[in-house]
PDB file of C-alpha atoms in Angstrom:
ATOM      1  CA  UNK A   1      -2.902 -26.872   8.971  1.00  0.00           C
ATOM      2  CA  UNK A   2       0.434 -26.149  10.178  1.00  0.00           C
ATOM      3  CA  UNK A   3       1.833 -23.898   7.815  1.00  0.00           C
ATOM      4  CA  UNK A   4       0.803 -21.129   5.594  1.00  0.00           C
ATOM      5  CA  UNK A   5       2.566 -19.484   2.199  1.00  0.00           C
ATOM      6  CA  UNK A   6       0.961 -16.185   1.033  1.00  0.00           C
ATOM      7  CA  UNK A   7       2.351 -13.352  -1.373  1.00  0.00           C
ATOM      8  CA  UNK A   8       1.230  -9.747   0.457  1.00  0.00           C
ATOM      9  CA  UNK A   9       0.791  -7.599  -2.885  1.00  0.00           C
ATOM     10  CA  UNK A  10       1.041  -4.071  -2.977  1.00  0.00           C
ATOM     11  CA  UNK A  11      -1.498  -1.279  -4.432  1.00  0.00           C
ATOM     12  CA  UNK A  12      -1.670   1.779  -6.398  1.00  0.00           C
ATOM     13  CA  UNK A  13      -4.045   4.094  -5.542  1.00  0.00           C
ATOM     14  CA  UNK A  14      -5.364   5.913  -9.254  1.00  0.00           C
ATOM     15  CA  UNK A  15      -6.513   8.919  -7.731  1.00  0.00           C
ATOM     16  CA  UNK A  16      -6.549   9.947  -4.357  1.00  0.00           C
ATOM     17  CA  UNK A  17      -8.323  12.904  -2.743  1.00  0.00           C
ATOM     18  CA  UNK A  18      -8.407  14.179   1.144  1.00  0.00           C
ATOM     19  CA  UNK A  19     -11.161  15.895   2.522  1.00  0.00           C
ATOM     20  CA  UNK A  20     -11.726  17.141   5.849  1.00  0.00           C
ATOM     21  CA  UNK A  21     -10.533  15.527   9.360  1.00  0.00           C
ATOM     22  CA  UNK A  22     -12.872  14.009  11.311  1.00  0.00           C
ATOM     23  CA  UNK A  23     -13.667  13.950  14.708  1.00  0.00           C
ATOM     24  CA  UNK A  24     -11.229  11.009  15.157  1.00  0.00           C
ATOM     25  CA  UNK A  25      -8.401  12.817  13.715  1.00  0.00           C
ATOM     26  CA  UNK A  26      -8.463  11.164  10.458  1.00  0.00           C
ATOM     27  CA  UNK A  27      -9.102  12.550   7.180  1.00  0.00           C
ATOM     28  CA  UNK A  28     -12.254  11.205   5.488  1.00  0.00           C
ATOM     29  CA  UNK A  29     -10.888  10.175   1.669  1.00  0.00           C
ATOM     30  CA  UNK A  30     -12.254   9.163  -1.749  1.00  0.00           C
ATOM     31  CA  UNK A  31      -9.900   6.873  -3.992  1.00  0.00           C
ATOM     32  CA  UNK A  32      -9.426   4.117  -6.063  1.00  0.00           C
ATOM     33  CA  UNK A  33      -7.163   1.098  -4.890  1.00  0.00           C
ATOM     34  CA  UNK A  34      -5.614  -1.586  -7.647  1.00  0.00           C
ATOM     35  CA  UNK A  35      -3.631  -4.254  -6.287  1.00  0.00           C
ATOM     36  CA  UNK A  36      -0.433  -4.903  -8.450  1.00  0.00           C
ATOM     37  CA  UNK A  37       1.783  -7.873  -8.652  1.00  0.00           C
ATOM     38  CA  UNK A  38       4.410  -6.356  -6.669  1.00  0.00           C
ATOM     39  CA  UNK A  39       4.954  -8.920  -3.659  1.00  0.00           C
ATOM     40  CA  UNK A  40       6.341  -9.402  -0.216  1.00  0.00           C
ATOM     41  CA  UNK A  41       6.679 -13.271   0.299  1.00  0.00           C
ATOM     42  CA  UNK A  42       5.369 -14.224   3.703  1.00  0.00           C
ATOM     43  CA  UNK A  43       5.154 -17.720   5.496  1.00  0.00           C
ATOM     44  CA  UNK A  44       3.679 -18.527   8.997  1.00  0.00           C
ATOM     45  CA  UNK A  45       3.933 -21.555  10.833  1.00  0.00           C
ATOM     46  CA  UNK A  46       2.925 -23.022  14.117  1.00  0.00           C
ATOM     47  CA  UNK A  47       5.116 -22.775  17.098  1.00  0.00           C
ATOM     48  CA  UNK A  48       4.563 -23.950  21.047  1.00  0.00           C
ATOM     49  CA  UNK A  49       4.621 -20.682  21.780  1.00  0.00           C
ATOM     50  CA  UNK A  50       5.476 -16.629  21.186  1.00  0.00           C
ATOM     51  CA  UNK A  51       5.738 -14.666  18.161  1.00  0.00           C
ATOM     52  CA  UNK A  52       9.007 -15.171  16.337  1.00  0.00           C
ATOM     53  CA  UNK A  53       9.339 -12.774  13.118  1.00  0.00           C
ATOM     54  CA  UNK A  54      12.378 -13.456  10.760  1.00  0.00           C
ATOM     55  CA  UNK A  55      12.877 -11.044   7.964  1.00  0.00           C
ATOM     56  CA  UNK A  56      15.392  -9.811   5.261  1.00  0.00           C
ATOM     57  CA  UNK A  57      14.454  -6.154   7.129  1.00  0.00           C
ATOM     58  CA  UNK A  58      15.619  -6.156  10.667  1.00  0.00           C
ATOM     59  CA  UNK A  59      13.242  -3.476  11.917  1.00  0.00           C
ATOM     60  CA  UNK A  60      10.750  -6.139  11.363  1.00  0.00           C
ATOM     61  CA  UNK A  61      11.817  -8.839  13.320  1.00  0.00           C
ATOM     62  CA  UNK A  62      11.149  -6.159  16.620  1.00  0.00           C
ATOM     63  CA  UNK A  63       7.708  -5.865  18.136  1.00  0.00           C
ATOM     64  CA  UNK A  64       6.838  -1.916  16.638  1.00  0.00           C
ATOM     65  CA  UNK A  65       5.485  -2.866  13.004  1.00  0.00           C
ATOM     66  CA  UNK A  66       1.965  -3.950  11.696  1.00  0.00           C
ATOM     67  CA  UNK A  67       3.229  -7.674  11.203  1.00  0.00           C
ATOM     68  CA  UNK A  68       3.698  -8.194  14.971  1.00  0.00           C
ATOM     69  CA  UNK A  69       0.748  -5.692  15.889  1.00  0.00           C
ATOM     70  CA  UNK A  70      -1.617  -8.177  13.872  1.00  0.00           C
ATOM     71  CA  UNK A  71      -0.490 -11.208  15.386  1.00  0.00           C
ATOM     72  CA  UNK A  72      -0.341 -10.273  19.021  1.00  0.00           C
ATOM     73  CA  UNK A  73      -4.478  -8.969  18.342  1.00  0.00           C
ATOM     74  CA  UNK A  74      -4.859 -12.502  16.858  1.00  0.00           C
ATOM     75  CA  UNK A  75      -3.291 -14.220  19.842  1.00  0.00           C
ATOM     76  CA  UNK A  76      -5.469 -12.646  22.424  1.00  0.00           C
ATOM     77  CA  UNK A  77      -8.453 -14.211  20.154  1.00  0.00           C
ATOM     78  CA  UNK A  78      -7.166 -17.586  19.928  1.00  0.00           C
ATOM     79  CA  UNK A  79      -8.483 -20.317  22.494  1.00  0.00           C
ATOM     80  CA  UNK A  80      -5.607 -22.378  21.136  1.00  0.00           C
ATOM     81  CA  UNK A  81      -2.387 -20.190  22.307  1.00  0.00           C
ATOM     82  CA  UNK A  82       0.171 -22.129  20.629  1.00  0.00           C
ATOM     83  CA  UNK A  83       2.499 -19.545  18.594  1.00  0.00           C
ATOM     84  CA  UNK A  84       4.024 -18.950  15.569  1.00  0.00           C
ATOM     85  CA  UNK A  85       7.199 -18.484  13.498  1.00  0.00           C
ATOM     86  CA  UNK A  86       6.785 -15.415  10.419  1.00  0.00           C
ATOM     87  CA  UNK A  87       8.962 -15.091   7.924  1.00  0.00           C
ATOM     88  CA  UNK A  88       8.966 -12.170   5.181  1.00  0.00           C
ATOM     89  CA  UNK A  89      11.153 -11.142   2.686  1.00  0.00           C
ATOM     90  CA  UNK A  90      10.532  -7.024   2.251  1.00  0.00           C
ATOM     91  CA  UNK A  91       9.868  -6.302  -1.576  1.00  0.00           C
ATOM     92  CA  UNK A  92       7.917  -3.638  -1.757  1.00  0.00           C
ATOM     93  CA  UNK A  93       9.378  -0.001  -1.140  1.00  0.00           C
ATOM     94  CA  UNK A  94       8.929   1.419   2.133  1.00  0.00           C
ATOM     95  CA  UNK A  95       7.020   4.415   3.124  1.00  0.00           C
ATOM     96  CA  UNK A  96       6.354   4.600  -0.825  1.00  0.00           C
ATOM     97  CA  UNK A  97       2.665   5.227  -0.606  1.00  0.00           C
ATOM     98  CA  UNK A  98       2.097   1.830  -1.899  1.00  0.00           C
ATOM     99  CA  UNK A  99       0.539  -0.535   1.192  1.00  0.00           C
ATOM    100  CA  UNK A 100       3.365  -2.401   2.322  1.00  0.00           C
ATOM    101  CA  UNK A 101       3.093  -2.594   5.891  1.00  0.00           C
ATOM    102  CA  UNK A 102      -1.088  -2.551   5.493  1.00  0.00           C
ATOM    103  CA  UNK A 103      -0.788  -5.795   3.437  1.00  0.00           C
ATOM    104  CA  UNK A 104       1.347  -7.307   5.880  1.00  0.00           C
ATOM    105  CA  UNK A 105      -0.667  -6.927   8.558  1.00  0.00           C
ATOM    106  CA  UNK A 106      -3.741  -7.969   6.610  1.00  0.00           C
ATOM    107  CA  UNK A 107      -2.169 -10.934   5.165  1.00  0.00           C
ATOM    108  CA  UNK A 108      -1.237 -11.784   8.953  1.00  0.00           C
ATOM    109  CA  UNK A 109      -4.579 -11.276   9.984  1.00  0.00           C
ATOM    110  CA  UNK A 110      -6.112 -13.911   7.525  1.00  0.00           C
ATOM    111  CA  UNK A 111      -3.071 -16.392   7.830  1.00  0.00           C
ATOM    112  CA  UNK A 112      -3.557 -16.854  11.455  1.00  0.00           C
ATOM    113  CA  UNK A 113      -7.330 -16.817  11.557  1.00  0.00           C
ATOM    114  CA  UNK A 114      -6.843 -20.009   9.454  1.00  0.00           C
ATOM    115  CA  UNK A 115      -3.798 -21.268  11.690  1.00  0.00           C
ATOM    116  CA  UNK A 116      -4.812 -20.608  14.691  1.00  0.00           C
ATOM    117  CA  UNK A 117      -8.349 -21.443  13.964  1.00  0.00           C
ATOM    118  CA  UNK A 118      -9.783 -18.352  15.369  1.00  0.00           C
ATOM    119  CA  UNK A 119     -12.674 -18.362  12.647  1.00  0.00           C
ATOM    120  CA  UNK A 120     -13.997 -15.080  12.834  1.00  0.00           C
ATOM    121  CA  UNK A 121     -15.764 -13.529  10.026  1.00  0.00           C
ATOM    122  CA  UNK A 122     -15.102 -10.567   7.917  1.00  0.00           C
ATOM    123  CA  UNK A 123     -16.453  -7.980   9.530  1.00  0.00           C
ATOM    124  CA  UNK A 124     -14.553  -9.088  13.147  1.00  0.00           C
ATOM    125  CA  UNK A 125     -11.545  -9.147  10.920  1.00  0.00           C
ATOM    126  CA  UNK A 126     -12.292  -5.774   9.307  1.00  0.00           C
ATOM    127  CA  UNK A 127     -12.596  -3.899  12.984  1.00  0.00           C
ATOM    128  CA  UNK A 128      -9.117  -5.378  14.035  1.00  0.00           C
ATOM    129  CA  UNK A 129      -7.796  -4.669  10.660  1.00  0.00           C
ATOM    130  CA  UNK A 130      -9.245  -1.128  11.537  1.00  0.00           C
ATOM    131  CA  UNK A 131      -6.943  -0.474  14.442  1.00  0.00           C
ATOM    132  CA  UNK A 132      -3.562  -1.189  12.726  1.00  0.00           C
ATOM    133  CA  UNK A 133      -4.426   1.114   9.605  1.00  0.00           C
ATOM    134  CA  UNK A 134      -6.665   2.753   7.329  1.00  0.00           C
ATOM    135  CA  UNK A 135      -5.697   1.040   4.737  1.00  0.00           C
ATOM    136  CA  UNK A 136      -5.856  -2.151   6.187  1.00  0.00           C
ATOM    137  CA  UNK A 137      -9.507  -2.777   5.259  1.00  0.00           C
ATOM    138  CA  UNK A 138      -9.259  -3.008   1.946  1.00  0.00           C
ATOM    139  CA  UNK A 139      -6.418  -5.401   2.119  1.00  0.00           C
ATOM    140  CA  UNK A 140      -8.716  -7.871   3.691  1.00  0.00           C
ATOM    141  CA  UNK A 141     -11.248  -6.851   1.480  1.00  0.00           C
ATOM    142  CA  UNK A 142      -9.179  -8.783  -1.389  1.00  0.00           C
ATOM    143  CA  UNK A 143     -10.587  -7.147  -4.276  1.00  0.00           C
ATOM    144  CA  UNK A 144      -9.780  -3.886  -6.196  1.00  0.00           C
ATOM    145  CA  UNK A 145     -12.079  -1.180  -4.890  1.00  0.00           C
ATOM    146  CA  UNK A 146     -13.530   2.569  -4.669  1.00  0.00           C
ATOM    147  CA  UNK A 147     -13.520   3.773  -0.880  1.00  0.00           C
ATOM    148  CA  UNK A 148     -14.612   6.689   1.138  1.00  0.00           C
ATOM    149  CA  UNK A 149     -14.620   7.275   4.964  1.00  0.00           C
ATOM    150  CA  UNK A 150     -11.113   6.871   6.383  1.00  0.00           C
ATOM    151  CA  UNK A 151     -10.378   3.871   3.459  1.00  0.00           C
ATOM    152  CA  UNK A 152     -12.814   1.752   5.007  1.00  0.00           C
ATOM    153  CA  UNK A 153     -15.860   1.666   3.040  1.00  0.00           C
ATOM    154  CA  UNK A 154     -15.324  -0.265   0.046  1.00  0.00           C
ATOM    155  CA  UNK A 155     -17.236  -0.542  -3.254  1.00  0.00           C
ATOM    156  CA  UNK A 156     -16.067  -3.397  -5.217  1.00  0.00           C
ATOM    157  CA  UNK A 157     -14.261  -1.538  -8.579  1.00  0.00           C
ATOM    158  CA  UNK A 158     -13.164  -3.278 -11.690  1.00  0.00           C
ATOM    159  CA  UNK A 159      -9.138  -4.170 -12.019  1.00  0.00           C
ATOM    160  CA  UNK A 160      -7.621  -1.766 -14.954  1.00  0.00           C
ATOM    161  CA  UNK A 161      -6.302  -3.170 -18.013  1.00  0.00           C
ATOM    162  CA  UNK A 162      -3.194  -1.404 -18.321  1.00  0.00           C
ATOM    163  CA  UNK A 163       0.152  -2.223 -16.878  1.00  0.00           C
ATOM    164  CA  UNK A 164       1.482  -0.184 -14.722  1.00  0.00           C
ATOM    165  CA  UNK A 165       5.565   1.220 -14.324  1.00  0.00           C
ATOM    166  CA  UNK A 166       6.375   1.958 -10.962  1.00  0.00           C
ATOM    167  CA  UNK A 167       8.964   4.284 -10.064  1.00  0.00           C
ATOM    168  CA  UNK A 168      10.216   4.387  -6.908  1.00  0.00           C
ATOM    169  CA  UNK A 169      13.151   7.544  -6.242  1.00  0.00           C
ATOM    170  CA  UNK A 170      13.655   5.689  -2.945  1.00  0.00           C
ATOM    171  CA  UNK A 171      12.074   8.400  -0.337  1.00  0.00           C
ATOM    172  CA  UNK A 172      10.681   7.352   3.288  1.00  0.00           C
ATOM    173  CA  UNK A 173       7.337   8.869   4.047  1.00  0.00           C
ATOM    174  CA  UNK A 174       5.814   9.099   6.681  1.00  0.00           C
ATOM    175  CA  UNK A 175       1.802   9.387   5.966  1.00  0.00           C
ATOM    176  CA  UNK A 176       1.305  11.222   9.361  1.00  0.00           C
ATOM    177  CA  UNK A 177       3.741  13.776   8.359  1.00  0.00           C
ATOM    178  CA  UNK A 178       2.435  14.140   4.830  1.00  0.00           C
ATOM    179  CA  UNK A 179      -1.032  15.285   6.048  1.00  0.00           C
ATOM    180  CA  UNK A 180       0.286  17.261   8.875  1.00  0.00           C
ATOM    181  CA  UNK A 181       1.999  19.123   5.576  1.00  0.00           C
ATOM    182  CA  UNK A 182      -1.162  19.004   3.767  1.00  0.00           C
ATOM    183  CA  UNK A 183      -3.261  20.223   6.170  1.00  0.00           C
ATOM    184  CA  UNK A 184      -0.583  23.267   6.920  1.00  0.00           C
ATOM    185  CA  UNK A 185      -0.379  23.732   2.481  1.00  0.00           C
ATOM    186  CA  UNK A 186      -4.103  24.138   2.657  1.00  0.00           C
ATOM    187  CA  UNK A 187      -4.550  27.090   5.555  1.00  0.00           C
ATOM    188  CA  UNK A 188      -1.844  28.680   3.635  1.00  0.00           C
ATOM    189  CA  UNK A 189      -2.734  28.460  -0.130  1.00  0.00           C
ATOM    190  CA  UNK A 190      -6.468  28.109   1.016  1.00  0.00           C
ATOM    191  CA  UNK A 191      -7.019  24.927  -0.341  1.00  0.00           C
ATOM    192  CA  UNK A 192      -6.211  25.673  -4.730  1.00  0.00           C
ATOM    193  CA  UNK A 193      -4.119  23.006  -6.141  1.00  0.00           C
ATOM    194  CA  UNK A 194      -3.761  21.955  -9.996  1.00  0.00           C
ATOM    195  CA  UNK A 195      -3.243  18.332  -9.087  1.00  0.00           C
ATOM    196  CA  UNK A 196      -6.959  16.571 -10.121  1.00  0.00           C
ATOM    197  CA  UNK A 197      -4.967  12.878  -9.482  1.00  0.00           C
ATOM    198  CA  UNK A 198      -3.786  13.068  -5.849  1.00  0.00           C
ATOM    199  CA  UNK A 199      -4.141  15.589  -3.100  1.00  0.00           C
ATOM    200  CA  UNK A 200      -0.374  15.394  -1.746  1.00  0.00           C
ATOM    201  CA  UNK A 201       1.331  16.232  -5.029  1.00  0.00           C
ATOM    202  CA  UNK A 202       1.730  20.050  -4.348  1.00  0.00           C
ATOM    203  CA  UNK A 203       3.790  19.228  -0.895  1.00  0.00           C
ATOM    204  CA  UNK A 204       5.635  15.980  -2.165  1.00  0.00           C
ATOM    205  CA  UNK A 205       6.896  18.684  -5.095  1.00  0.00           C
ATOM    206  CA  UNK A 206       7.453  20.968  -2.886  1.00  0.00           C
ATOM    207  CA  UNK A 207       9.435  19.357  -0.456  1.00  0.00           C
ATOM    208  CA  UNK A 208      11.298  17.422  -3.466  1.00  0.00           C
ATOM    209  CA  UNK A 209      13.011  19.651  -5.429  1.00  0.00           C
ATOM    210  CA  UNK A 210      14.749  16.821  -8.021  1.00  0.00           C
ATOM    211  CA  UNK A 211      11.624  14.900  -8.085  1.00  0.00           C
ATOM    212  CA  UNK A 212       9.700  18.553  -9.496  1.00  0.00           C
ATOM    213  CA  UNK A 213      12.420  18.645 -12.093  1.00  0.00           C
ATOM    214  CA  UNK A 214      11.809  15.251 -12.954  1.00  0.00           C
ATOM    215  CA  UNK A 215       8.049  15.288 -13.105  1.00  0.00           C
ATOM    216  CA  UNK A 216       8.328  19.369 -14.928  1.00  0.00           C
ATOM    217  CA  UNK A 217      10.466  17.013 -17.741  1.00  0.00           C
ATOM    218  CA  UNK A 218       7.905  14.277 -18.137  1.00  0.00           C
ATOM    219  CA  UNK A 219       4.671  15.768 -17.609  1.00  0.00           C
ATOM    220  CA  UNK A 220       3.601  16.941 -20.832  1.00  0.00           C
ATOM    221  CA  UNK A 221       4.304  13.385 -22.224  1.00  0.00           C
ATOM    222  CA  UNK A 222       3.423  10.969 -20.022  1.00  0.00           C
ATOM    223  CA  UNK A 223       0.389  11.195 -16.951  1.00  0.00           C
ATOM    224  CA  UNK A 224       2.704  10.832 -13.844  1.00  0.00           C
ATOM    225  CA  UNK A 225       0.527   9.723 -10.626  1.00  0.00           C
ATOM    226  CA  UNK A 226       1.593   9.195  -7.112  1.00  0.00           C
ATOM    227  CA  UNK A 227       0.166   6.856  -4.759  1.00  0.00           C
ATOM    228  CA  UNK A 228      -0.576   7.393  -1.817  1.00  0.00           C
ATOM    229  CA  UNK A 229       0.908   9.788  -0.079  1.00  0.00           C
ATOM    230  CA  UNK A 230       4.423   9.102  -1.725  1.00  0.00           C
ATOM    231  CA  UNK A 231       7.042   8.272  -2.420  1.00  0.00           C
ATOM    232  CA  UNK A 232       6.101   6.144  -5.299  1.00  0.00           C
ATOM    233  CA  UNK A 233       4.962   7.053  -8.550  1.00  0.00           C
ATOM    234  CA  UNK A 234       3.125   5.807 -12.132  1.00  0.00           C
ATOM    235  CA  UNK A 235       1.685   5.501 -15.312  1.00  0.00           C
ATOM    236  CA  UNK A 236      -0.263   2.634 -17.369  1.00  0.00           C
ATOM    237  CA  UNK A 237       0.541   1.809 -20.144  1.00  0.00           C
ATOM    238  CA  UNK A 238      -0.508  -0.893 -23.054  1.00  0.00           C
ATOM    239  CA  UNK A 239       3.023  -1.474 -24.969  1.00  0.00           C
ATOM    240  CA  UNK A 240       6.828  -0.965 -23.387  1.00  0.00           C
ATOM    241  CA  UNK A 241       7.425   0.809 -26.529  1.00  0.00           C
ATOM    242  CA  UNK A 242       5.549   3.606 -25.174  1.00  0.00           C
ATOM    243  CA  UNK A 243       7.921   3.736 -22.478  1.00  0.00           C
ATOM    244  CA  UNK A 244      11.069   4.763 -24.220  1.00  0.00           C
ATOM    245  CA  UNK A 245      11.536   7.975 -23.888  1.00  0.00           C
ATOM    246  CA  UNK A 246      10.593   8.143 -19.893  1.00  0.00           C
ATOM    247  CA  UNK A 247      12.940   5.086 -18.906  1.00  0.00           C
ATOM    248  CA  UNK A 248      15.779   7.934 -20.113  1.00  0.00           C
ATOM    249  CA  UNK A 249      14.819  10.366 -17.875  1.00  0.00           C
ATOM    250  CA  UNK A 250      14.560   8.602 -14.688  1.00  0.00           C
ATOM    251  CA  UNK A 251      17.245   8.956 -12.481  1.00  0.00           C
ATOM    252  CA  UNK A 252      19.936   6.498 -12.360  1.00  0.00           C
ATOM    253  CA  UNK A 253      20.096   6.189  -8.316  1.00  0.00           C
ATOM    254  CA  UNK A 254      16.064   5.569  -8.466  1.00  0.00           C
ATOM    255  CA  UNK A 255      14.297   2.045  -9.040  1.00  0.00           C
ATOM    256  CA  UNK A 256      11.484   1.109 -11.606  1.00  0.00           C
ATOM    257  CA  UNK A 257       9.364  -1.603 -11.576  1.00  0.00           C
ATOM    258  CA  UNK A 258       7.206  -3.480 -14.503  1.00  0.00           C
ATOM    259  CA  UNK A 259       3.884  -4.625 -12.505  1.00  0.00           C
ATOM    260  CA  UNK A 260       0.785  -5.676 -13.824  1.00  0.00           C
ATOM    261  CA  UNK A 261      -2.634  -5.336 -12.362  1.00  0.00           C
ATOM    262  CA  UNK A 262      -4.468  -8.232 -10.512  1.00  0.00           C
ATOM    263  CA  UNK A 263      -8.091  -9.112 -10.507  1.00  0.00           C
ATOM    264  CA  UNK A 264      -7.875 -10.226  -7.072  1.00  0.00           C
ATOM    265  CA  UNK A 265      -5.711 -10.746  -3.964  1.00  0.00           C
ATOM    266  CA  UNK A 266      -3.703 -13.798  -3.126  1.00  0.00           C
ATOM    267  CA  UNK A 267      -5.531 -13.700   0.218  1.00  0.00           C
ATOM    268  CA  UNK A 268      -8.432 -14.705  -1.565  1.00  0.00           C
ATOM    269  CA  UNK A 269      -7.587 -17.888  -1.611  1.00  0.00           C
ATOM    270  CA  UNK A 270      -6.780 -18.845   1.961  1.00  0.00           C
ATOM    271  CA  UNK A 271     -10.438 -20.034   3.148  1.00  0.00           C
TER     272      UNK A 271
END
């Protein structure tokens, strides 16, 4: 095979709570990833040699970002050392809480096991995927899932039925930052919060003054979520009727997205 095709979807996460750090540094977590049909396209294809990365985004096309991190690991494990031209065009928001650079790297993970013939099995994959991301696991996982630990231990979880608008009011986060905040909220307000759905809302509120407005407007209508640790935000929903009155509110300088849930991955079906 000389050349692979793959759509690198993002996720949701439907609730989303942080318990303690660990011993690693990490927070331990308990959430619920669904993979929605929100896409970066990605292609990968055999070269003599290097790691050449062409994107729409020119940040990726340097060596600092989880798309060149995955492929250098997968290099070092390849007998074969020929190389390999990437391309991706960047769809999904970034530093929106919603997977984006996880998926690439997982998506580049299971491309160039196949190119590169590499053949090692999930659970080698899973312990590289480990070092590029927590969330990196369950992209490689390829099914919709329930996880604890650090996002790592998965428990396969039905896809919802719902569809799902996405509304992106085009922040960066970082996810380091956000639980450096969290963990700094907590000491100080001990911990209370009136957010069941997500553990960040109280700081992404607080440090977001129009997006509090915005979600003080809507909230006794509609069941805002975040995912992640922001930017992004959602509900489900059944008809687009439903969604008349929101689609008024939301800020003309923000983005929306219709998505609907998948079953599965589109890395499910490189073997």
């Amino acid at each position: 095979m000389m050349k692979i095709n793959l759509n690198s979807p993002a996720k949701i996460n439907l609730y989303l709570r942080v318990l303690n750090q660990n011993a690693d540094g990490y927070h331990d977590i308990e959430t619920s990833f669904q993979y929605i049909d929100l896409y970066d396209y990605m292609s990968f294809e055999k070269a003599d040699d290097g790691i050449c990365i062409k994107s729409n985004k020119s940040f990726l096309e340097k060596e600092n970002n989880t798309i060149y991190q995955s492929a250098k690991l997968l290099f070092n494990k390849s007998d074969q050392k020929s190389g390999v031209n990437i391309k991706i065009e960047k769809n999904i928001p970034i530093g929106a809480g919603l997977g984006g650079g996880s998926s690439n790297a997982a998506s580049t993970i299971i491309a160039l096991n196949k190119l590169w013939d590499i053949d090692m099995n999930k659970s080698e994959l899973f312990e590289i995927g480990k070092t590029i991301g927590a969330d990196v696991p369950f992209f490689l996982y390829g099914n919709n899932a329930k996880a604890k630990g650090i996002g790592d231990q998965l428990e396969l979880n039905d896809s919802i039925k719902e569809n799902v608008l996405l509304i992106d009011p085009g922040i960066n986060n970082s996810s380091g930052e956000m639980f450096n905040l969290l963990d700094l909220w907590r000491k100080t307000n001990k911990g209370v919060s009136n957010h069941a759905q997500n553990s960040f809302w109280d700081i992404f509120l607080n440090q977001n003054k129009n997006i509090e407005e915005f979600y003080l407007t809507i909230s006794h209508n509609y069941d805002l979520k975040l995912s992640g640790s922001g930017s992004c935000m959602f509900i489900t929903y059944d008809k687009e009727k439903e969604l008349e009155e929101i689609l008024k509110k939301i800020p003309t300088n923000w983005r929306f997205f219709y998505c609907k849930p998948l079953q599965y991955s589109p890395i499910c079906y490189i073997k």
